[in-house]
Amino acid sequence: MREVAIIGIGQTKVEENWEKSIRQIAGEAVVAAMNDAQRNTADGLFVGNMMSGIISHQENLGTLIADWVGLKHIEAVKVEAACGSGAAALRLGLYAISSGEMECAIVVGVEKMTEAKGSEITAALATAADADYEAAQGLSFVAINALIMQRYLYEYGWKHTDFAPFSINAHANGLHNPCARLQEPISEKEYHEARMIADPINLLDASPVGDGAAAVILVPAALPSSNGKPNIKIIGSAGATDTIAVHDRHDPLWLAAAEVSAKKAYSQGGVSPQDIDLFELHDAFSIMSALSLEACGFAERGQAPRLGLECQIIPKGKIPISTRGGLKARGHPVGATGIYQIVEVVQQLRGEAGETQVEGARIGMAQNIGGSGSAVFTHILKGD
Amino acid sequence: MREVAIIGIGQTKVEENWEKSIRQIAGEAVVAAMNDAQRNTADGLFVGNMMSGIISHQENLGTLIADWVGLKHIEAVKVEAACGSGAAALRLGLYAISSGEMECAIVVGVEKMTEAKGSEITAALATAADADYEAAQGLSFVAINALIMQRYLYEYGWKHTDFAPFSINAHANGLHNPCARLQEPISEKEYHEARMIADPINLLDASPVGDGAAAVILVPAALPSSNGKPNIKIIGSAGATDTIAVHDRHDPLWLAAAEVSAKKAYSQGGVSPQDIDLFELHDAFSIMSALSLEACGFAERGQAPRLGLECQIIPKGKIPISTRGGLKARGHPVGATGIYQIVEVVQQLRGEAGETQVEGARIGMAQNIGGSGSAVFTHILKGD
């Protein structure tokens, strides 16, 4: 099994982009990544996307984007795993290279959401949950997360404000990321006073949706660098699922699929949580930051808020998270998010993260979550 | 790169199935395939599906189905390439095995369509075309194929009735397939007099949609058979794309992506069209049978109808097609079709095809087409 490396990255700003179609947004990220890699061909294109069929009335995205960027006749498919679609596409692009079937693969995550009405987006997001037993009861995605957070506060005795550091850190970091949707810091007071969405989740616990695309170029790791930048190796890559409905879980406060995929990735990379220099986690809601940190072994069960309160999650902390803004501030164009995370880890490992650079970052991890922890993909990357 | 084999197959009858949800239909095919393979675990699940988000308000199908069949924590994703989604999922399952990442993978194609209104299905199918430049102009899928067929008749001088053998053969074969949606023979007179849909495509040129699922179990080919049945090796597997819009093609009567993917698959398998004992092609419309036969080298350009008129496409002919009914009679639950084709080729290579068994079949080919020839996946299978 060949080791795989990332040699190029590209991304668009996450925003409301009514001027451009989904193919244009995806195309911009692909072309940026190919320019970064100094490549103009590839053997295959893997597109992570969740809701183009519902929102843009466009499926067959693999073909659409390959055609648009002029990669004539290459193989191209779309991969969907709800909000985990981006990293799911990366997994499959990785297979294509590690199997020897391809020598160069493009993976792009793209989502165009804001042209739809809010209620349509909420309905589209709810397709990630169990349509028959959750969504049909009116349980939206934020409502599911609110139930989980409510239970977490009750079970472990934390107050809502103890989650403030997750959002404050994300916004502080997003301020320095030109691709972030929200480039503005927030205070603890603002967090505390934000408008309630679904008790206890308020506006500043939730990530904003948006339009955006991010792309990476994969090649065999043994290939010498051709663009003067270090090859970033993927030393761990794993996916796992859990029950689709939260009510079917023995413990709704434990992300079993996150644990399974992280443990596999650690084992593949021969590393442990102590070796991880930064962690781009799936902070769609602040409660998810806590659960992800616990499932991946960075905090004891029920103790993740302490990491925030003790300033361990900032770029200079023990386990920096959301270093480019995370879903919370960079934004969450759902099918694209998993690739934004990878692009951001690559920036850190290349030393290109500017004001929020994690000093001496050598090993970075990204975890992309689909559904309510029901489809989870973990990647561990290593710089030179 | 490890060779990959199919050791189990399962399928449900293609029908209007309002009693069962999409997870139940998919689950039945998966369990049937696992029973056939005498396996009760797997490392991953790859789901081919096109329109569950639009029709059933359910995405995250990988998780949904893995959860439903009780394959706790395995990796699972959905793969979409319009009507080519089934074979696209097979390609990725194959990568997972050939790379050494997995030792056993399940690939299931599933579509549940008939609970939606006809106009909704037409709109959902149109998401396979170019939403901005074809569908937005009111060009439905049948309309695109009608334009192509019209041009074919004009260009090569055939009459509409010259296409009758494609539909007659499919129905004659479907009669003997208990999983076929239409188990009834048709006559040339019926073909000729069928209700017009989009001139020159009439009702008996077009395949019926339906609800259904088909599944296969993949393992490394070197693994000894554990169920007393021969391992069916995948000796060729390739995907290719073309422009998404037909108007962007130099020649709208040539399926370039079908040609590219078939040539790659032939080369991988070390075979040529002469070696293929049967060909499950993508006869969504009869014109597609002709174009697929030509692109894959079974007929000269513009000459495919001759194969039908000379009785070469029946099970005893030179190049039997649609041997279990094809899309035309077995039915076309779009994201499932590519796996139905593979299941049918395996039946032939195992000698399990009953009345429509192709005598001495050793090498079979399947070609699954997404969009108007815009995403094409070709597989070549070999029995013992």
mmCIF file of C-alpha atoms in Angstrom, chain A residues 137-342:
data_model
loop_
_atom_site.group_PDB
_atom_site.id
_atom_site.type_symbol
_atom_site.label_atom_id
_atom_site.label_comp_id
_atom_site.label_asym_id
_atom_site.label_seq_id
_atom_site.Cartn_x
_atom_site.Cartn_y
_atom_site.Cartn_z
ATOM 1 C CA GLN A 137 -40.734 14.317 14.018
ATOM 2 C CA GLY A 138 -39.571 17.862 13.343
ATOM 3 C CA LEU A 139 -36.166 17.354 14.902
ATOM 4 C CA SER A 140 -33.820 19.693 13.030
ATOM 5 C CA PHE A 141 -30.054 19.421 13.234
ATOM 6 C CA VAL A 142 -29.656 22.235 15.722
ATOM 7 C CA ALA A 143 -32.422 20.670 17.845
ATOM 8 C CA ILE A 144 -30.584 17.336 17.981
ATOM 9 C CA ASN A 145 -27.405 19.107 19.071
ATOM 10 C CA ALA A 146 -29.337 21.136 21.627
ATOM 11 C CA LEU A 147 -30.670 17.945 23.221
ATOM 12 C CA ILE A 148 -27.152 16.554 23.379
ATOM 13 C CA MET A 149 -25.720 19.755 24.873
ATOM 14 C CA GLN A 150 -28.565 19.977 27.401
ATOM 15 C CA ARG A 151 -27.770 16.459 28.542
ATOM 16 C CA TYR A 152 -24.042 17.193 28.686
ATOM 17 C CA LEU A 153 -24.584 20.233 30.961
ATOM 18 C CA TYR A 154 -26.860 18.175 33.218
ATOM 19 C CA GLU A 155 -24.633 15.115 33.326
ATOM 20 C CA TYR A 156 -21.283 16.792 33.970
ATOM 21 C CA GLY A 157 -22.359 19.956 35.799
ATOM 22 C CA TRP A 158 -20.925 22.568 33.426
ATOM 23 C CA LYS A 159 -22.591 25.927 32.791
ATOM 24 C CA HIS A 160 -23.313 27.187 29.272
ATOM 25 C CA THR A 161 -20.672 29.931 29.607
ATOM 26 C CA ASP A 162 -17.997 27.290 30.172
ATOM 27 C CA PHE A 163 -18.247 26.625 26.426
ATOM 28 C CA ALA A 164 -17.392 30.248 25.563
ATOM 29 C CA PRO A 165 -13.668 29.581 24.936
ATOM 30 C CA PHE A 166 -14.482 27.299 21.971
ATOM 31 C CA SER A 167 -16.297 30.073 20.109
ATOM 32 C CA ILE A 168 -13.975 32.858 21.252
ATOM 33 C CA ASN A 169 -10.887 30.929 20.086
ATOM 34 C CA ALA A 170 -12.483 30.123 16.715
ATOM 35 C CA HIS A 171 -13.409 33.759 16.067
ATOM 36 C CA ALA A 172 -10.016 35.033 17.265
ATOM 37 C CA ASN A 173 -8.325 32.711 14.757
ATOM 38 C CA GLY A 174 -10.783 33.336 11.925
ATOM 39 C CA LEU A 175 -9.952 37.045 12.155
ATOM 40 C CA HIS A 176 -6.606 36.240 10.501
ATOM 41 C CA ASN A 177 -7.929 33.880 7.806
ATOM 42 C CA PRO A 178 -8.821 35.718 4.597
ATOM 43 C CA CYS A 179 -11.035 32.774 3.555
ATOM 44 C CA ALA A 180 -13.100 32.820 6.758
ATOM 45 C CA ARG A 181 -16.731 33.833 6.551
ATOM 46 C CA LEU A 182 -16.665 35.614 9.937
ATOM 47 C CA GLN A 183 -13.494 37.662 10.398
ATOM 48 C CA GLU A 184 -14.473 39.319 13.651
ATOM 49 C CA PRO A 185 -13.536 38.568 17.252
ATOM 50 C CA ILE A 186 -16.215 37.960 19.879
ATOM 51 C CA SER A 187 -16.124 38.572 23.622
ATOM 52 C CA GLU A 188 -17.352 36.402 26.480
ATOM 53 C CA LYS A 189 -20.111 38.962 27.059
ATOM 54 C CA GLU A 190 -21.258 38.706 23.433
ATOM 55 C CA TYR A 191 -21.216 34.908 23.639
ATOM 56 C CA HIS A 192 -23.253 35.015 26.821
ATOM 57 C CA GLU A 193 -25.822 37.439 25.430
ATOM 58 C CA ALA A 194 -26.220 35.972 21.946
ATOM 59 C CA ARG A 195 -29.703 35.218 20.654
ATOM 60 C CA MET A 196 -31.042 31.798 21.659
ATOM 61 C CA ILE A 197 -31.532 29.314 18.794
ATOM 62 C CA ALA A 198 -32.450 26.042 20.509
ATOM 63 C CA ASP A 199 -31.822 26.072 24.251
ATOM 64 C CA PRO A 200 -28.976 25.847 25.303
ATOM 65 C CA ILE A 201 -27.466 26.488 21.828
ATOM 66 C CA ASN A 202 -27.293 30.192 21.034
ATOM 67 C CA LEU A 203 -26.180 31.943 17.861
ATOM 68 C CA LEU A 204 -22.524 31.938 18.928
ATOM 69 C CA ASP A 205 -22.511 28.188 19.621
ATOM 70 C CA ALA A 206 -23.505 27.484 16.019
ATOM 71 C CA SER A 207 -21.408 27.611 12.854
ATOM 72 C CA PRO A 208 -22.700 29.611 9.891
ATOM 73 C CA VAL A 209 -23.443 27.867 6.596
ATOM 74 C CA GLY A 210 -22.039 29.364 3.408
ATOM 75 C CA ASP A 211 -20.906 28.852 -0.168
ATOM 76 C CA GLY A 212 -17.389 27.637 -0.712
ATOM 77 C CA ALA A 213 -14.979 25.058 -2.060
ATOM 78 C CA ALA A 214 -11.623 23.684 -1.034
ATOM 79 C CA ALA A 215 -9.368 21.306 -2.945
ATOM 80 C CA VAL A 216 -6.239 19.221 -2.505
ATOM 81 C CA ILE A 217 -3.993 17.387 -4.980
ATOM 82 C CA LEU A 218 -2.874 13.849 -4.048
ATOM 83 C CA VAL A 219 0.130 11.917 -5.373
ATOM 84 C CA PRO A 220 2.250 8.994 -4.141
ATOM 85 C CA ALA A 221 4.300 10.269 -1.193
ATOM 86 C CA ALA A 222 7.513 8.921 -2.690
ATOM 87 C CA LEU A 223 7.287 11.398 -5.567
ATOM 88 C CA PRO A 224 9.853 14.198 -5.117
ATOM 89 C CA SER A 225 8.331 17.636 -4.540
ATOM 90 C CA SER A 226 7.992 19.565 -7.781
ATOM 91 C CA ASN A 227 6.865 22.927 -6.435
ATOM 92 C CA GLY A 228 9.513 23.698 -3.823
ATOM 93 C CA LYS A 229 7.066 22.979 -1.006
ATOM 94 C CA PRO A 230 7.268 19.950 1.274
ATOM 95 C CA ASN A 231 5.018 16.975 0.451
ATOM 96 C CA ILE A 232 2.559 16.663 3.315
ATOM 97 C CA LYS A 233 2.088 12.958 4.023
ATOM 98 C CA ILE A 234 -1.206 11.436 5.045
ATOM 99 C CA ILE A 235 0.013 9.082 7.772
ATOM 100 C CA GLY A 236 -3.427 8.157 9.120
ATOM 101 C CA SER A 237 -6.819 7.981 7.441
ATOM 102 C CA ALA A 238 -9.914 6.194 8.680
ATOM 103 C CA GLY A 239 -13.685 6.339 8.574
ATOM 104 C CA ALA A 240 -16.322 4.861 10.850
ATOM 105 C CA THR A 241 -20.074 5.016 11.358
ATOM 106 C CA ASP A 242 -22.444 4.992 14.305
ATOM 107 C CA THR A 243 -26.235 4.620 14.468
ATOM 108 C CA ILE A 244 -27.843 7.276 12.293
ATOM 109 C CA ALA A 245 -30.381 8.192 15.004
ATOM 110 C CA VAL A 246 -29.024 9.480 18.310
ATOM 111 C CA HIS A 247 -31.807 7.741 20.258
ATOM 112 C CA ASP A 248 -30.402 4.358 19.193
ATOM 113 C CA ARG A 249 -27.124 4.951 21.050
ATOM 114 C CA HIS A 250 -26.267 3.474 24.384
ATOM 115 C CA ASP A 251 -24.587 6.766 25.317
ATOM 116 C CA PRO A 252 -25.614 9.888 23.384
ATOM 117 C CA LEU A 253 -22.703 11.795 24.925
ATOM 118 C CA TRP A 254 -20.022 9.604 23.384
ATOM 119 C CA LEU A 255 -18.995 9.843 19.733
ATOM 120 C CA ALA A 256 -18.133 6.182 19.202
ATOM 121 C CA ALA A 257 -17.459 6.598 15.478
ATOM 122 C CA ALA A 258 -15.084 9.473 16.238
ATOM 123 C CA GLU A 259 -13.248 7.268 18.711
ATOM 124 C CA VAL A 260 -13.044 4.297 16.307
ATOM 125 C CA SER A 261 -11.795 6.359 13.371
ATOM 126 C CA ALA A 262 -9.304 8.315 15.504
ATOM 127 C CA LYS A 263 -7.864 5.152 17.065
ATOM 128 C CA LYS A 264 -7.425 3.589 13.620
ATOM 129 C CA ALA A 265 -5.717 6.724 12.335
ATOM 130 C CA TYR A 266 -3.410 6.921 15.385
ATOM 131 C CA SER A 267 -2.466 3.302 14.920
ATOM 132 C CA GLN A 268 -1.757 3.726 11.195
ATOM 133 C CA GLY A 269 0.424 6.753 11.885
ATOM 134 C CA GLY A 270 2.132 5.230 14.907
ATOM 135 C CA VAL A 271 1.165 8.271 16.954
ATOM 136 C CA SER A 272 -0.932 9.114 20.012
ATOM 137 C CA PRO A 273 -2.870 12.249 21.045
ATOM 138 C CA GLN A 274 0.299 13.578 22.706
ATOM 139 C CA ASP A 275 1.982 13.746 19.291
ATOM 140 C CA ILE A 276 -0.708 15.872 17.656
ATOM 141 C CA ASP A 277 0.398 19.502 17.310
ATOM 142 C CA LEU A 278 -2.991 20.846 16.195
ATOM 143 C CA PHE A 279 -6.466 19.453 15.672
ATOM 144 C CA GLU A 280 -8.978 20.809 13.161
ATOM 145 C CA LEU A 281 -12.164 19.420 14.665
ATOM 146 C CA HIS A 282 -15.780 19.584 13.555
ATOM 147 C CA ASP A 283 -17.098 22.490 15.644
ATOM 148 C CA ALA A 284 -20.453 22.757 13.878
ATOM 149 C CA PHE A 285 -21.785 23.410 17.395
ATOM 150 C CA SER A 286 -19.613 24.092 20.436
ATOM 151 C CA ILE A 287 -20.851 20.872 22.066
ATOM 152 C CA MET A 288 -19.314 18.964 19.131
ATOM 153 C CA SER A 289 -15.894 20.451 19.941
ATOM 154 C CA ALA A 290 -16.127 19.008 23.431
ATOM 155 C CA LEU A 291 -17.348 15.575 22.329
ATOM 156 C CA SER A 292 -14.722 15.324 19.589
ATOM 157 C CA LEU A 293 -11.867 16.234 21.970
ATOM 158 C CA GLU A 294 -13.072 13.553 24.390
ATOM 159 C CA ALA A 295 -13.625 10.823 21.800
ATOM 160 C CA CYS A 296 -10.149 11.399 20.366
ATOM 161 C CA GLY A 297 -8.392 11.163 23.713
ATOM 162 C CA PHE A 298 -7.514 14.823 24.312
ATOM 163 C CA ALA A 299 -9.717 15.102 27.388
ATOM 164 C CA GLU A 300 -11.341 12.807 29.902
ATOM 165 C CA ARG A 301 -15.032 12.105 29.439
ATOM 166 C CA GLY A 302 -17.023 15.188 30.440
ATOM 167 C CA GLN A 303 -13.873 17.300 30.930
ATOM 168 C CA ALA A 304 -13.283 18.948 27.530
ATOM 169 C CA PRO A 305 -14.552 22.413 28.564
ATOM 170 C CA ARG A 306 -11.626 22.536 30.991
ATOM 171 C CA LEU A 307 -9.215 22.596 28.006
ATOM 172 C CA GLY A 308 -10.896 25.785 26.840
ATOM 173 C CA LEU A 309 -11.023 27.398 30.266
ATOM 174 C CA GLU A 310 -7.322 26.610 30.762
ATOM 175 C CA CYS A 311 -6.376 28.207 27.403
ATOM 176 C CA GLN A 312 -5.085 24.924 25.974
ATOM 177 C CA ILE A 313 -6.993 25.180 22.684
ATOM 178 C CA ILE A 314 -5.480 28.454 21.401
ATOM 179 C CA PRO A 315 -2.592 28.370 18.885
ATOM 180 C CA LYS A 316 -0.073 28.566 21.725
ATOM 181 C CA GLY A 317 -1.891 25.985 23.857
ATOM 182 C CA LYS A 318 -1.317 22.284 24.340
ATOM 183 C CA ILE A 319 -3.848 21.197 21.718
ATOM 184 C CA PRO A 320 -4.708 24.088 19.373
ATOM 185 C CA ILE A 321 -8.068 23.654 17.626
ATOM 186 C CA SER A 322 -9.953 25.614 14.939
ATOM 187 C CA THR A 323 -6.686 27.384 14.179
ATOM 188 C CA ARG A 324 -8.029 29.040 11.014
ATOM 189 C CA GLY A 325 -11.438 29.739 12.480
ATOM 190 C CA GLY A 326 -12.952 26.275 12.430
ATOM 191 C CA LEU A 327 -16.505 25.694 11.255
ATOM 192 C CA LYS A 328 -17.562 28.370 13.730
ATOM 193 C CA ALA A 329 -15.758 31.299 12.090
ATOM 194 C CA ARG A 330 -14.339 30.056 8.776
ATOM 195 C CA GLY A 331 -17.883 28.793 8.101
ATOM 196 C CA HIS A 332 -19.466 25.447 7.287
ATOM 197 C CA PRO A 333 -20.326 24.889 3.619
ATOM 198 C CA VAL A 334 -21.169 21.351 4.597
ATOM 199 C CA GLY A 335 -19.729 19.120 1.842
ATOM 200 C CA ALA A 336 -16.661 21.352 1.580
ATOM 201 C CA THR A 337 -15.808 21.552 5.276
ATOM 202 C CA GLY A 338 -13.759 18.336 5.423
ATOM 203 C CA ILE A 339 -11.418 19.629 2.731
ATOM 204 C CA TYR A 340 -11.165 23.124 4.251
ATOM 205 C CA GLN A 341 -9.934 21.363 7.400
ATOM 206 C CA ILE A 342 -7.282 19.479 5.411
#
